[in-house]
Structures are given as structure tokens and as C-alpha cells.
Coordinates of C-alpha atoms (C1' of nucleotides) in Angstrom, one line a residue:
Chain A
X278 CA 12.7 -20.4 -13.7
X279 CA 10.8 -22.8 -12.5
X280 CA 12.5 -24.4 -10.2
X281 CA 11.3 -23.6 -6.9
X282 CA 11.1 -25.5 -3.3
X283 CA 7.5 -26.1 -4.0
X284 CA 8.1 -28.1 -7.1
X285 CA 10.8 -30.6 -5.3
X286 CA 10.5 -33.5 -3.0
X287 CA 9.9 -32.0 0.5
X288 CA 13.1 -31.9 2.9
X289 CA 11.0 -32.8 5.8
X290 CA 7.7 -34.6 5.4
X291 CA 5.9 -36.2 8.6
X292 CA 3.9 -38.1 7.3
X293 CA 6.0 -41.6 6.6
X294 CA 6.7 -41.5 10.3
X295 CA 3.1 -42.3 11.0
X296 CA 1.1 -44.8 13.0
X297 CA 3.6 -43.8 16.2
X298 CA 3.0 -41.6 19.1
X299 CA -0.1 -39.3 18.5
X300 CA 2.1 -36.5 17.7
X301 CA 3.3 -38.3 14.8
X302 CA 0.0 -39.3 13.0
X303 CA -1.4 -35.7 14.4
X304 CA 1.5 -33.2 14.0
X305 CA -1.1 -30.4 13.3
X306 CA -2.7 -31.3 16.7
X307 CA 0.4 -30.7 18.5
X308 CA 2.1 -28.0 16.6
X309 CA 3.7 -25.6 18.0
X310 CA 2.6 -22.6 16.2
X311 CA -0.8 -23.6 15.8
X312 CA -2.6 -21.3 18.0
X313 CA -1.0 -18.2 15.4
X314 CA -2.0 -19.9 12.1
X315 CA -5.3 -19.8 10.6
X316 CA -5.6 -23.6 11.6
X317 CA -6.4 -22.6 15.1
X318 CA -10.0 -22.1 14.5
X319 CA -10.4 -26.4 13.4
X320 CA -11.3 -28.9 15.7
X321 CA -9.5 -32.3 15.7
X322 CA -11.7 -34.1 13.1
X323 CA -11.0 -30.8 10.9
X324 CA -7.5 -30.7 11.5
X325 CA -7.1 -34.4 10.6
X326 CA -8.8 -33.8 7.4
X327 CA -6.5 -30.6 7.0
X328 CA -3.7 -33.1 7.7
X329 CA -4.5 -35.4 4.8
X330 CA -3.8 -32.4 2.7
X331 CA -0.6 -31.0 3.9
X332 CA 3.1 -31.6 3.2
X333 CA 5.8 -30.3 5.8
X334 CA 8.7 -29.2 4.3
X335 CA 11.6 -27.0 5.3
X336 CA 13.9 -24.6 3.0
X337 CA 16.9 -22.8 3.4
X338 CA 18.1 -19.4 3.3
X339 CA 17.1 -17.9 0.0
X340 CA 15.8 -20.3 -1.4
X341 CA 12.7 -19.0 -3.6
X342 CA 9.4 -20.1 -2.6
X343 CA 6.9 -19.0 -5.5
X344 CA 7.4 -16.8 -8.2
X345 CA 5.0 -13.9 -9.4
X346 CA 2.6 -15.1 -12.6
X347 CA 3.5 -18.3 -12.2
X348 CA 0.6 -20.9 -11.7
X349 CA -0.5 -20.9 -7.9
X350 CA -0.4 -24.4 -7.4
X351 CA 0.2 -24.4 -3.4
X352 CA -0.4 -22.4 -0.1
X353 CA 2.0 -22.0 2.4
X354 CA 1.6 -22.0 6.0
X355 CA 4.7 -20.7 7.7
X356 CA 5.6 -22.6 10.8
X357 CA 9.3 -21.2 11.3
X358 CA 12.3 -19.0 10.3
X359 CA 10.9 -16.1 7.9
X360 CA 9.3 -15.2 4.3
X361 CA 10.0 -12.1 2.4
X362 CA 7.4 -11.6 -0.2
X363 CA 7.8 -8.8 -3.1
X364 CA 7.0 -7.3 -6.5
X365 CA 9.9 -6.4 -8.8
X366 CA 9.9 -4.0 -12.1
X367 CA 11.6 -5.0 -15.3
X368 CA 14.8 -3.4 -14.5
X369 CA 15.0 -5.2 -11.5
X370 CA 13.8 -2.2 -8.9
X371 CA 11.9 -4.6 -6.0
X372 CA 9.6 -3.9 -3.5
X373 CA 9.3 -6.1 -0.7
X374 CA 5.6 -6.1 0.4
X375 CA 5.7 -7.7 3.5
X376 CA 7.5 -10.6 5.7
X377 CA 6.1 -13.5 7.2
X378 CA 7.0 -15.4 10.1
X379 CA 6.0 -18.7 12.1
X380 CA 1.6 -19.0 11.8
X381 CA 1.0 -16.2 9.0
X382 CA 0.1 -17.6 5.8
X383 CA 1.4 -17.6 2.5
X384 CA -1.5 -17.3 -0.4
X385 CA -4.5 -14.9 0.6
X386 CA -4.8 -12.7 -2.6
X387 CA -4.2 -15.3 -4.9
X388 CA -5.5 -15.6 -8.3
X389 CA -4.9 -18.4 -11.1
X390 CA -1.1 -17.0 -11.0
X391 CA 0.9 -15.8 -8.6
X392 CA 0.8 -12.3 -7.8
X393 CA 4.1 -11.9 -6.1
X394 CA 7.3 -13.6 -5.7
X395 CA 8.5 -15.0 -2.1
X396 CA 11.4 -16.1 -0.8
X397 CA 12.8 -17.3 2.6
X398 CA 14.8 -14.8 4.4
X399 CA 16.5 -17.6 6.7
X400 CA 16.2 -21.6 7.2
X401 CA 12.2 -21.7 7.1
X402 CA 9.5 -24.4 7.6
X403 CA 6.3 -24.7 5.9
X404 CA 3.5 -26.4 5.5
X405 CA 2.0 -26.5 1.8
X406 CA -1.7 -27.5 0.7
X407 CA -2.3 -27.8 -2.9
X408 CA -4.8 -24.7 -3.6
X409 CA -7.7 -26.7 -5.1
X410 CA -7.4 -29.2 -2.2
X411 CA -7.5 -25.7 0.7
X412 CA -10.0 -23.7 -1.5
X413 CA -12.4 -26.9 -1.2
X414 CA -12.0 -27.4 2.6
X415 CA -12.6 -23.8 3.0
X416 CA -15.4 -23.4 0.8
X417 CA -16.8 -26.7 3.3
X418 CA -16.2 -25.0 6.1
X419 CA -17.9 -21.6 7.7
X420 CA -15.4 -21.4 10.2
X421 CA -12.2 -21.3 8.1
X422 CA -13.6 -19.1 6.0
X423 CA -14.2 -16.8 8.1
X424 CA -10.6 -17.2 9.4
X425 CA -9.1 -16.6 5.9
X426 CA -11.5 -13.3 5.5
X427 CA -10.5 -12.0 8.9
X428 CA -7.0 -12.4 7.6
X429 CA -7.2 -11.2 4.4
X430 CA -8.6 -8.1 6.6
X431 CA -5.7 -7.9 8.8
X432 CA -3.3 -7.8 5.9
X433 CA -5.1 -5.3 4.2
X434 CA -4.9 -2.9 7.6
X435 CA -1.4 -3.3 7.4
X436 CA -1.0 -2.8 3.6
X437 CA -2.6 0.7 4.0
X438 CA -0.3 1.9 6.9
X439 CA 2.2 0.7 5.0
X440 CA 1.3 2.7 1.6
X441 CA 1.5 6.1 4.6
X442 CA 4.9 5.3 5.3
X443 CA 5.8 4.8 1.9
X444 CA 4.1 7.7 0.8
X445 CA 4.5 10.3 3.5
X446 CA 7.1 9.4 6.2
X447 CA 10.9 10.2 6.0
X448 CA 13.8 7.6 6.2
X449 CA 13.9 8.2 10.0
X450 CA 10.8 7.9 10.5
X451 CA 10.5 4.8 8.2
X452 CA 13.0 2.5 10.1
X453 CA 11.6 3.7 13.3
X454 CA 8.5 2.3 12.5
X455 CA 9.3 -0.8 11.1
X456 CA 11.2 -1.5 14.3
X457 CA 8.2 -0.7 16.0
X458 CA 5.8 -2.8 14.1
X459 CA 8.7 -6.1 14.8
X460 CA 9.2 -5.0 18.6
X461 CA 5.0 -5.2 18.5
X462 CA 4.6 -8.2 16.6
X463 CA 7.3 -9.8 19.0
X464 CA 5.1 -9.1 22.0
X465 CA 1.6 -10.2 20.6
X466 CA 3.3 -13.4 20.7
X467 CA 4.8 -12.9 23.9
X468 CA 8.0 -12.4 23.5
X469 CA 10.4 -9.6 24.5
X470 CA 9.3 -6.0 23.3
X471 CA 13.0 -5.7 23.1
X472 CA 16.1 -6.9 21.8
X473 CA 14.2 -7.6 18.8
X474 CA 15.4 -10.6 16.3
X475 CA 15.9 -8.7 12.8
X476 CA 16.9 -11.2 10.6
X477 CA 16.7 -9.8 7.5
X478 CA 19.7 -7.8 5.3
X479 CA 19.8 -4.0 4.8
X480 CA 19.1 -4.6 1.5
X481 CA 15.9 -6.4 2.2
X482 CA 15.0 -3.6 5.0
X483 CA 15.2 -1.2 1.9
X484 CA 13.4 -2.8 -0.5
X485 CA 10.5 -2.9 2.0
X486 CA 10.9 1.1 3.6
X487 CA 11.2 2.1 0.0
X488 CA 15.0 3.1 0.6
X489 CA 18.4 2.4 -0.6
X490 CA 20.6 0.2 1.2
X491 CA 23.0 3.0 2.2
X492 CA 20.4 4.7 4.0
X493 CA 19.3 2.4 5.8
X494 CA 22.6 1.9 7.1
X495 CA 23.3 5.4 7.9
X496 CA 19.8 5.9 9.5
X497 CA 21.0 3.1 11.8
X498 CA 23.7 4.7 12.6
X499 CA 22.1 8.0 13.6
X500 CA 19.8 5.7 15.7
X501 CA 22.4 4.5 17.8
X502 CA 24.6 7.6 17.7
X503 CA 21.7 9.6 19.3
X504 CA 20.9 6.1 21.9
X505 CA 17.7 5.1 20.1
X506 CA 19.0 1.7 19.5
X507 CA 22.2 -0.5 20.4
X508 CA 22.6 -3.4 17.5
X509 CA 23.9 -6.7 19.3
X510 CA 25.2 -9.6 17.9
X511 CA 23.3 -12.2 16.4
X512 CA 20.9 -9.9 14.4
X513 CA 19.0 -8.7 17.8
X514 CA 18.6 -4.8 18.2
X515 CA 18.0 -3.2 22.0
X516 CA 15.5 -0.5 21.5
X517 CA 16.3 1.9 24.5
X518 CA 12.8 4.0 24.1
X519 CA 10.3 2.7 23.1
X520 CA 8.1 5.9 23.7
X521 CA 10.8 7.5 21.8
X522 CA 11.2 5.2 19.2
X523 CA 6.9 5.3 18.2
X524 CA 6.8 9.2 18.5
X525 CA 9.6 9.1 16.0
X526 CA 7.9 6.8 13.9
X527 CA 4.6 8.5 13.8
X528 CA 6.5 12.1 13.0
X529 CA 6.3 13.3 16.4
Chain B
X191 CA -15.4 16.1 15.0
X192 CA -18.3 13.9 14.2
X193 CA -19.9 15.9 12.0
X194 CA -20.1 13.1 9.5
X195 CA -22.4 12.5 7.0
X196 CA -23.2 9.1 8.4
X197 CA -24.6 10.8 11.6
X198 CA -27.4 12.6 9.8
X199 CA -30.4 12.0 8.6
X200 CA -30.5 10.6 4.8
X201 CA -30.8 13.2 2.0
X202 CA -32.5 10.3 -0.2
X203 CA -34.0 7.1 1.5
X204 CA -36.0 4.7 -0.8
X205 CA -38.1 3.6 1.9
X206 CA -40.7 6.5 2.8
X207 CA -41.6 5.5 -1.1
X208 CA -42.1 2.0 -0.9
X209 CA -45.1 -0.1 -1.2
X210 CA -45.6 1.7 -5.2
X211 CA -43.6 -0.1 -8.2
X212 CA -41.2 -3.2 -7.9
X213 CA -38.5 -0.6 -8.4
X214 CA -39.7 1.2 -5.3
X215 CA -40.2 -1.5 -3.2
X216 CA -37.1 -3.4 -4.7
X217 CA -34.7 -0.9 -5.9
X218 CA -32.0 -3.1 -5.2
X219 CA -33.2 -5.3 -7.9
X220 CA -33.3 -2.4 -10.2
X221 CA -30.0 -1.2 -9.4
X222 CA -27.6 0.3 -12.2
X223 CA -24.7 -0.9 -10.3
X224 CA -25.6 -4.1 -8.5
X225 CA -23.9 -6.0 -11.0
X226 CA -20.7 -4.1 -9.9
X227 CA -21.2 -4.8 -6.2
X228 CA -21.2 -7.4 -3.7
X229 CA -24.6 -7.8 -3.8
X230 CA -24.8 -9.3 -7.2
X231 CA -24.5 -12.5 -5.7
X232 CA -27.8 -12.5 -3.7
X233 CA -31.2 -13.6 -5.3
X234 CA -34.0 -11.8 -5.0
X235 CA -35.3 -13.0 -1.7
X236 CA -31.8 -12.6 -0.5
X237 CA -31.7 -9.0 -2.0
X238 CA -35.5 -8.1 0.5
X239 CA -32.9 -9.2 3.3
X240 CA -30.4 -6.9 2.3
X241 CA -33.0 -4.4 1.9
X242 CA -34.9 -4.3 5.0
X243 CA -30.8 -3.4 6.5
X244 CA -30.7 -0.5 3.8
X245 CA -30.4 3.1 3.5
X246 CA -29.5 5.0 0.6
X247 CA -27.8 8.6 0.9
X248 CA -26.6 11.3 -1.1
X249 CA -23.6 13.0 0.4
X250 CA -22.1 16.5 -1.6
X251 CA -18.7 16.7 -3.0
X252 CA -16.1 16.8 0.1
X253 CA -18.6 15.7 2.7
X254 CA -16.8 13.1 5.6
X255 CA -18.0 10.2 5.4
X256 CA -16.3 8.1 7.5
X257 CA -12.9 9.1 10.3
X258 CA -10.5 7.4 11.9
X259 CA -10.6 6.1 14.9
X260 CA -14.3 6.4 15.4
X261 CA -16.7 3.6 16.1
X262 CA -17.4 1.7 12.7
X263 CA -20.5 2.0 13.4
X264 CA -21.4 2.0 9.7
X265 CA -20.5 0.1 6.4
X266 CA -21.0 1.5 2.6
X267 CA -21.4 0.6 -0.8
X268 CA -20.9 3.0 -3.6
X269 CA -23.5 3.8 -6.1
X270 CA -22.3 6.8 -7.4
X271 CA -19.9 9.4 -7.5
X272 CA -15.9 9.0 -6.4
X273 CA -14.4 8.4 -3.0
X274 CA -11.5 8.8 -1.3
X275 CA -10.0 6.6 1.7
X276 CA -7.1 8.2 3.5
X277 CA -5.2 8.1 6.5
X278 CA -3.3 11.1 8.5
X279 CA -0.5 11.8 10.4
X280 CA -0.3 14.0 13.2
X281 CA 1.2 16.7 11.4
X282 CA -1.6 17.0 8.3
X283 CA 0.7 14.8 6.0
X284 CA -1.8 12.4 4.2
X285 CA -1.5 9.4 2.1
X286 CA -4.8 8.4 0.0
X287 CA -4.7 5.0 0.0
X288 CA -7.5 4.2 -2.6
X289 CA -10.3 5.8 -4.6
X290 CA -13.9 3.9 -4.6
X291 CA -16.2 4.7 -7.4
X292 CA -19.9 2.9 -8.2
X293 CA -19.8 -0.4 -7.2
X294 CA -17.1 -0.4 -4.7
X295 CA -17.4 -1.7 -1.3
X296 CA -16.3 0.7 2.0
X297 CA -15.4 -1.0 4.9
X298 CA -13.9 -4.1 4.0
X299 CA -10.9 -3.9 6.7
X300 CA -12.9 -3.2 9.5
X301 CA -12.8 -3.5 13.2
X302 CA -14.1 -2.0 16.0
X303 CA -13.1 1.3 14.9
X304 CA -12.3 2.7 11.9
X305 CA -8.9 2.6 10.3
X306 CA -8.7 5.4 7.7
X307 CA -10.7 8.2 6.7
X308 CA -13.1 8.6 4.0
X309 CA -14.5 11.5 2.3
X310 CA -16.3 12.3 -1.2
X311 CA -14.4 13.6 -4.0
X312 CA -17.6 14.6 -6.0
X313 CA -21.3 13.9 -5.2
X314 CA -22.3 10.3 -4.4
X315 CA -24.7 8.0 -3.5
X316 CA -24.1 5.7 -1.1
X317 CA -25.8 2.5 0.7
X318 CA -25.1 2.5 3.7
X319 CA -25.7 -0.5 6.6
X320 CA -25.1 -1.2 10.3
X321 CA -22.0 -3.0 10.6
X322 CA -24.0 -5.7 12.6
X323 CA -26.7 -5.9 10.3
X324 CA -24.4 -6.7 7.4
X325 CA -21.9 -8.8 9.5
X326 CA -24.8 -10.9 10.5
X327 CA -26.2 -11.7 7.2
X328 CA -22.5 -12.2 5.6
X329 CA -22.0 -15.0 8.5
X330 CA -25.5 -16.3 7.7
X331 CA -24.9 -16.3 3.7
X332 CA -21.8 -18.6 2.2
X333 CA -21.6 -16.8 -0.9
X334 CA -21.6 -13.3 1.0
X335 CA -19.1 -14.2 2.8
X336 CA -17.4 -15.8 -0.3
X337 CA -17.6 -12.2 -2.1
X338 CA -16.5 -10.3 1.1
X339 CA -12.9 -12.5 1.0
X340 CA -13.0 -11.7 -3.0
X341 CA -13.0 -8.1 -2.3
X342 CA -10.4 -8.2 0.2
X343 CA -8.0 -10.2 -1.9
X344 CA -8.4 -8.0 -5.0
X345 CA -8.4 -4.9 -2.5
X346 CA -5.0 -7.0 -0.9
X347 CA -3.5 -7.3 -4.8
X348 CA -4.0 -3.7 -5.5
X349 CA -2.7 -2.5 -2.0
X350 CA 0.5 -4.4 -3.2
X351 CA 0.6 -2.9 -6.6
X352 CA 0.5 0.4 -5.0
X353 CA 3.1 0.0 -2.5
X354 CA 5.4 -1.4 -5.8
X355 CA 4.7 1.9 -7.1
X356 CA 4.9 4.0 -4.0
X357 CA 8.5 2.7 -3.2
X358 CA 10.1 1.9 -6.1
X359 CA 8.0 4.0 -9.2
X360 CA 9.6 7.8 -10.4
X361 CA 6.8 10.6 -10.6
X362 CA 6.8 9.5 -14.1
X363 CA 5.8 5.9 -13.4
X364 CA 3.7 6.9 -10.7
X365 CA 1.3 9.1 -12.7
X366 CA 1.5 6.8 -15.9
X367 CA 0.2 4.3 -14.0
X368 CA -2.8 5.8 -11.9
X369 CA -3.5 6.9 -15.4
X370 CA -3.3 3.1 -16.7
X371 CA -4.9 1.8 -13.5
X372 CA -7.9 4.4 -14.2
X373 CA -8.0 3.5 -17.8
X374 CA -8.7 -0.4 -17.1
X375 CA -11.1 0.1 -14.5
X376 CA -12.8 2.2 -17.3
X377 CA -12.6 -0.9 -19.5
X378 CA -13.6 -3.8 -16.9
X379 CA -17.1 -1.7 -16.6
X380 CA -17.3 -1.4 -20.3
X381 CA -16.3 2.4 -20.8
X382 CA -14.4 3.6 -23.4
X383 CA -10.8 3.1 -22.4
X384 CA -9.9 6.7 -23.7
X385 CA -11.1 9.6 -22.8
X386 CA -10.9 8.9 -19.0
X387 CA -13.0 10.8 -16.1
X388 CA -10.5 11.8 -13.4
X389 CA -12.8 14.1 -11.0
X390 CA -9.8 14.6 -8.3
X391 CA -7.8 17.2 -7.5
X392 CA -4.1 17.8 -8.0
X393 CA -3.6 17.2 -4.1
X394 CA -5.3 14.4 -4.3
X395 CA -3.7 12.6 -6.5
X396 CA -0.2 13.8 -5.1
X397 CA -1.5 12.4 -2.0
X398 CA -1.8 9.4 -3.4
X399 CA 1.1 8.7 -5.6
X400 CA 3.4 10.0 -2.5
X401 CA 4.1 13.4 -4.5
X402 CA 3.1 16.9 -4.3
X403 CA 0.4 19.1 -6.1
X404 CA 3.1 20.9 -8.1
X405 CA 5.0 17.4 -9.0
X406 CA 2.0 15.9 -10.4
X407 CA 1.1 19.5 -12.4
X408 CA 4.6 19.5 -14.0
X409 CA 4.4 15.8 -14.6
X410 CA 1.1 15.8 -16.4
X411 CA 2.8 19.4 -18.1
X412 CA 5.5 17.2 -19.3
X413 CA 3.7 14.3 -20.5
X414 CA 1.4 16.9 -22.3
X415 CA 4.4 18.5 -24.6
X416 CA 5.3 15.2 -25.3
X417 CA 2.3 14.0 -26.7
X418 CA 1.2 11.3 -24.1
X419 CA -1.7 12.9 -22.8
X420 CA -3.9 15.8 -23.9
X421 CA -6.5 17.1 -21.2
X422 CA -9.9 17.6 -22.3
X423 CA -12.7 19.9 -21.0
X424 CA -14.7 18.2 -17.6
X425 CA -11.8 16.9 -15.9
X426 CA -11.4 14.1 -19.0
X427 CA -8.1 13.5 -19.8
X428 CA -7.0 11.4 -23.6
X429 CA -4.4 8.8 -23.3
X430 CA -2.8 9.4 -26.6
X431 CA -1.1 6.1 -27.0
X432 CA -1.9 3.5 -24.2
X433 CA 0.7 1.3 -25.0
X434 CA 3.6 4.0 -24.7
X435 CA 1.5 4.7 -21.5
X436 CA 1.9 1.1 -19.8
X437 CA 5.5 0.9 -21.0
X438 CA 6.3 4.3 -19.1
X439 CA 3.9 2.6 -16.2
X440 CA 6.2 -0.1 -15.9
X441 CA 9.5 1.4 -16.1
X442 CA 10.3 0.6 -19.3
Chain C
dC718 C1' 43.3 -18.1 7.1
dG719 C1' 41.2 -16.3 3.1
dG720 C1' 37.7 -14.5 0.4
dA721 C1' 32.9 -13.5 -0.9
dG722 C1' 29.3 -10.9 0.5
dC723 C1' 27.5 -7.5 3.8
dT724 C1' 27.7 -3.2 6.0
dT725 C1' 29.5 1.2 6.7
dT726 C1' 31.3 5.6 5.3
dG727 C1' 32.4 9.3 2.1
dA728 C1' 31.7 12.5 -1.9
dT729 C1' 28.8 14.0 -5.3
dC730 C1' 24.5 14.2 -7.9
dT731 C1' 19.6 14.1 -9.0
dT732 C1' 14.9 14.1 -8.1
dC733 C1' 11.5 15.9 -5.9
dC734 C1' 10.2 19.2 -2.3
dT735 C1' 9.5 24.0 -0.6
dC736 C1' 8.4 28.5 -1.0
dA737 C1' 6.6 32.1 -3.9
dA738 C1' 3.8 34.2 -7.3
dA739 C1' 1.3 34.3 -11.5
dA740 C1' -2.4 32.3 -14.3
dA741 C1' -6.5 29.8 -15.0
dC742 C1' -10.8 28.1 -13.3
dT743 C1' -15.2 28.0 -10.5
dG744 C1' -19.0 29.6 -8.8
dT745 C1' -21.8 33.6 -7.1
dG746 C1' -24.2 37.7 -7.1
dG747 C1' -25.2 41.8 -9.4
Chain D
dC209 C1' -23.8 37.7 -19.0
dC210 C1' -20.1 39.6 -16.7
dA211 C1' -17.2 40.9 -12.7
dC212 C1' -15.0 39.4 -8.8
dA213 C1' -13.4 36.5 -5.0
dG214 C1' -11.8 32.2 -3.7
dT215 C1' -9.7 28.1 -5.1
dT216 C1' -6.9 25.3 -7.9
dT217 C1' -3.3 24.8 -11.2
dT218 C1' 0.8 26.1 -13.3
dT219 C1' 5.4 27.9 -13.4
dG220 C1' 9.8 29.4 -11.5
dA221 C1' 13.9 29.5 -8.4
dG222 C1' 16.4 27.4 -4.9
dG223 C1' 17.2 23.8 -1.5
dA224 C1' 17.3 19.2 0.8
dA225 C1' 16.6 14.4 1.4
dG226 C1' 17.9 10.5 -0.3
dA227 C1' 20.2 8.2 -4.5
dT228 C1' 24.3 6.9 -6.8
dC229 C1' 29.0 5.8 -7.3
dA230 C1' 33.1 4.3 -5.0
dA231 C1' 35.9 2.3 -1.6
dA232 C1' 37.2 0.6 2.9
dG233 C1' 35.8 -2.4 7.0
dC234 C1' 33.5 -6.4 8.9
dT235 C1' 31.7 -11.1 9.3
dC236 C1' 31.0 -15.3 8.6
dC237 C1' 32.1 -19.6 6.7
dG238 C1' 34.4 -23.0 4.5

DNA sequence: CGGAGCTTTGATCTTCCTCAAAAACTGTGG
DNA sequence: CCACAGTTTTTGAGGAAGATCAAAGCTCCG
């Protein structure tokens, strides 16, 4: 039960490679995601000290990441691929409570244990502090702190739309907007609007619009029978409307 | 439309008072609830700061208190009384997405604007602060700012537990659980765990377990005839057995 | 090329919603 | 203290969205 990624040797881990090129003994400086993870906000004595912390490591599909009430030993940062993270029932009902992708981080409302379970959706790489060893530099440093409540805020915005579709919208109007909310997400990080990258299964999309697995897959069919959407290979969805596509997801 | 409470004139302000007994001029000192709230971290010359930012109001049962979309001009902290947060869609469908009693903090996800509505359920008192006032002395104060992520990660953990139960929970569950969830809170603040207060209304709580009035009235009817429940006179309701309770909670 | 795992589609069923009306409460004024 | 009007809660009947059960197509790899 215990035997997660974060317990093993890392796949990937930059640090024997260095005393090289700069990139090498400062991969944080150079990284490429840097300017969407919390680590933005450090300057380059900060990020070397973050450096002396972290281990780079890099998973596969699937493979589980944490598990809920287990001791939180690490933090992730997420630096590629994506993360699904979720609560399950004793019968084996789960909810998938969010997903993460390349600079959002993996840890915010953490207590002693664990409070949810995550595990990659594709091949994923992370970076992973031991908590003690993040909590310190954060409680050191005004500006990271502020990062990790300005995050913490964000998450809990999108917790609380979240709970109104869950609550109150139909199936419809739940895949519209999670299609939406990846088509927005893409462009904040300027990428396409549209043929959106959906990596994850139907059975993932309903354990995170509250739905079965069969309808999601009939709601995506109605989508594209009445030209809301055109799937395309490779997991990337064409959204025709977008106008359309957010009036349907708000109940309009 | 912005008719709101914060926009007028306090019913109560401890100020025109002070200058007469410590608990005048320092109510916050004196307060029945700061050992609830996020202030129970400041000292007392910390507290006079916090103080010279404060107003207290009284607001009647179903008075706005915050909306959507408007500036966020203000920030609260419960003293009394119940609250609920909410958000809308276009069409009048509403999901409550938390309750705040004495001691809870309003305002935590916060930008510019608003992002969800509040309103009281009963009559409460409330501090209430300029968002710049309090947003300066948080980035001025390491253990503020320390609480403020606290609260967001507990809000964060809860918002998750909800959306387990929006998603995945039967009315059943749902109900045995805000029942639970009610219970503890009860506990933590050293109530009795029994007897519980529940001042909302039967929309309210539909509206927040993603169900209807008449779904929660024949759910709490059947957990009545079977001897789960048994509703007392003032809006108290007596968990008959809190262990059969959780295990229905949980899906068990 | 073959097979395991997804995805889609179909048929049927269940839970919860909707609409409607009666019953119980709440507060107010006489 | 009681009567009454408005609101909230409860109960009932019927309906619909989405779940469940089952099976056939697809995909993607080895």
C-alpha cells in the first residue's frame, strides 16, 4: 500500500550531473515551467537554496503519487504531463477533485496525513521537497508565503465553482464547462483556445463532473452530433463555439 | 442591488463607547470568540492594531452581506449568528457552498471582486475590515499571514470533502453527513455533540447538499421512522446513535 | 495480428426532481 | 391569548435525467 513513486529512487534526478553548464547546477533557474510554479516569486540565491531541497523525478502513466491518510512526507511541484487528485468512499465510489498540470503544486491543504490520493494521469515530471524541509523555507521567507496563500486562494475559487457544477448543473452543462475551464487554462498559458489536449479517460472525466462513464460518452456524442465539438486524434478536441460552448456551460 | 448591509451605517460599533473600561476600549481582548478566530494569534498590542481597522455590526436574519461580483471592498469575521456563502446561476439555481458560524473568517478567497454571495441565515454579529487595512497588516505580520494560509487549507480540505459528497454521496449520505460535519464542529468548540443547533432552512440545506427542499424533508422523514434522528423543539435536532450516523455518512 | 482495455451504444431501472396540495409553524395585530 | 396570513415543511403522484447492466466497436501496443 505503500509503495508509491515518492518512496523509490527518483527516475530522473539532476543533481549527479552537476558542476557542468549553469543549467546543470541551476536547473530551477532555467526551468521551463518556472514562471507557472510558485517558485517564480524566488530570486537566484532563493532558488539555489530551493534547489538544495529538491529531487526531480519523473513517473509514468498511473502510477500513484500519494495516497490519502498516509504520512505527508513530500510536496510535489508538477513540471510536466498531468496529476489527477481524488477522494474515494469505502465501496470504491471516487471523486476526482481536481487535475494538475506542468507549474501547479501538489500539497497546499496538507496536514500530518495526506488528505487525498493522486495519481498521474500520463508520463509526468515532478519536483519533490520533503515537507519539513518546504514548510521551513516558507516560514523564512515573506515572499513564498505569500505565494503559497495566494494559491491556496486560487484553489479554493475553483473548489467553490466546482461544488455549483456538481451541485446544480446538468450533464451537458457539466462537460461544457469543464472544457471550458481546459480551453481557458490552455490560453492563460498561451496556448491555443482550441483543439484542446484532453488527456485524461472518460472514466476520469466522470469521476470529476460527478457522472458515470456512459454519460460522459453519450454527452460527447450529442456535442458533436449538434457541432459543438469535433474529437481529433491524439486526445485533442476542436471546440467550434466557444461562445456557444460557455453559454451552455453556465445554463444559458 | 447594492443594498447590502456592508454599505450602511453599523447597527452596533464599539467605538462611540470607548475610552470607559478595558473591555470598551479593548473588546477584542474580551472577545467570546477570539479564541475561535484568526485573531487569536495577535498579542495585545497587535490586537489595538487590529482594532483601530475595526467595526462591529449586527446584521438581521437574511440581510446581504456580501454579492457577487461587486468590489470586495470589505472583509468579515463572524462573532455570532450563522452564514451562508453561495453562488448563482443565471437562472436562480443556487449551490451554498459553506456555512460560517462564530469564529469563522469571510473572505478568505478574495480578489478584486467578490466571488460568491453571502447572506445571514439568523442574526449575527460581524467584524467587519477594509480589505486593504487587513491585507496590509497580514503582509506586515508573519503569523497573520501564517493563520490566513491555515484557514485556507482547512477551508481547501473541507471544499474537497464536499465535492466527495456532492458527486459521489446518495441523499442519504449527503444529509448524514452535514449532520456529522455539524455534530463535530459542535464538539471542536466544546458543545455537546448531541442535541445539534441547525438554524437553516430546508432550501438551504438542499442547496447545499445538491438536493431539493422536498428531498431533504423526506430524507430527514425517513431517518426519523427509523430511529436515527428525532427533531427537537428550536430547530435542535438528536443524533440518536452517532456511530450508525457516520457509517451511513460514509457509505457504509 | 491479437487481445486487453477503452469507448460507444442500447435497453431498462432507480433515484431524485417536478408539480401540486395539505399540514404545520411563525409572527402580528386585535 | 387567539385568529389569521404568510411562509416553511411535509406528503403524494408522476416524470425525467442519469445510473446500471450488457454487449458490440475501437485503439493501441506488444
Amino acid at each position: 500500500m505503500s509503495a508509491n513513486v515518492a518512496d523509490k529512487t527518483p527516475v530522473f534526478d539532476a543533481s549527479p550531473n552537476a558542476g557542468e553548464s549553469l543549467a546543470r547546477r541551476h536547473p530551477c533557474a532555467s526551468c521551463s515551467v518556472r514562471d507557472l510554479s510558485f517558485c517564480h516569486c524566488l530570486d537566484t540565491e532563493e532558488l539555489d537554496e530551493l534547489e538544495s531541497i529538491v529531487t526531480h523525478l519523473e513517473v509514468p502513466a498511473r502510477a500513484p503519487i500519494i495516497d490519502e491518510s498516509e504520512p505527508a512526507e513530500f510536496l510535489f511541484n508538477v513540471t510536466g504531463g498531468a496529476i489527477k487528485l481524488y477522494k474515494l468512499l469505502a465501496d470504491g465510489r471516487r471523486q476526482i477533485t481536481g487535475f494538475l498540470f506542468a507549474g501547479d503544486f501538489l500539497g497546499i491543504a496538507m496536514k500530518e496525513n495526506y488528505v487525498y490520493s493522486a495519481e498521474a494521469v500520463n508520463k509526468a515530471t515532478l519536483c519533490r521537497f520533503r515537507r519539513g524541509d518546504l514548510e521551513n523555507m516558507v516560514d523564512n521567507n515573506a515572499k513564498l508565503s505569500k505565494e503559497m496563500l495566494s494559491m491556496a486562494s486560487n484553489e479554493l475559487e475553483m473548489a467553490q465553482e466546482q461544488m455549483l457544477l456538481l451541485g446544480r448543473k446538468t450533464a451537458k452543462e457539466k462537460l461544457c464547462s469543464f472544457l471550458m475551464t481546459l480551453s481557458k487554462r490552455a490560453q492563460r498559458r498561451g496556448e491555443a483556445s482550441s483543439p484542446i489536449f484532453v488527456p485524461m479517460s472518460r472514466a476520469d472525466i466522470g469521476d470529476y463532473l460527478g457522472l458515470t462513464t456512459e454519460t460522459v460518452s453519450r454527452t460527447f456524442t450529442n456535442l458533436k452530433r449538434d457541432g459543438v465539438i469535433r474529437l481529433q486524434e491524439g486526445s485533442m478536441i476542436h471546440l467550434n463555439d466557444m461562445e456557444e460552448l460557455d453559454d451552455f456551460a453556465e445554463g444559458n
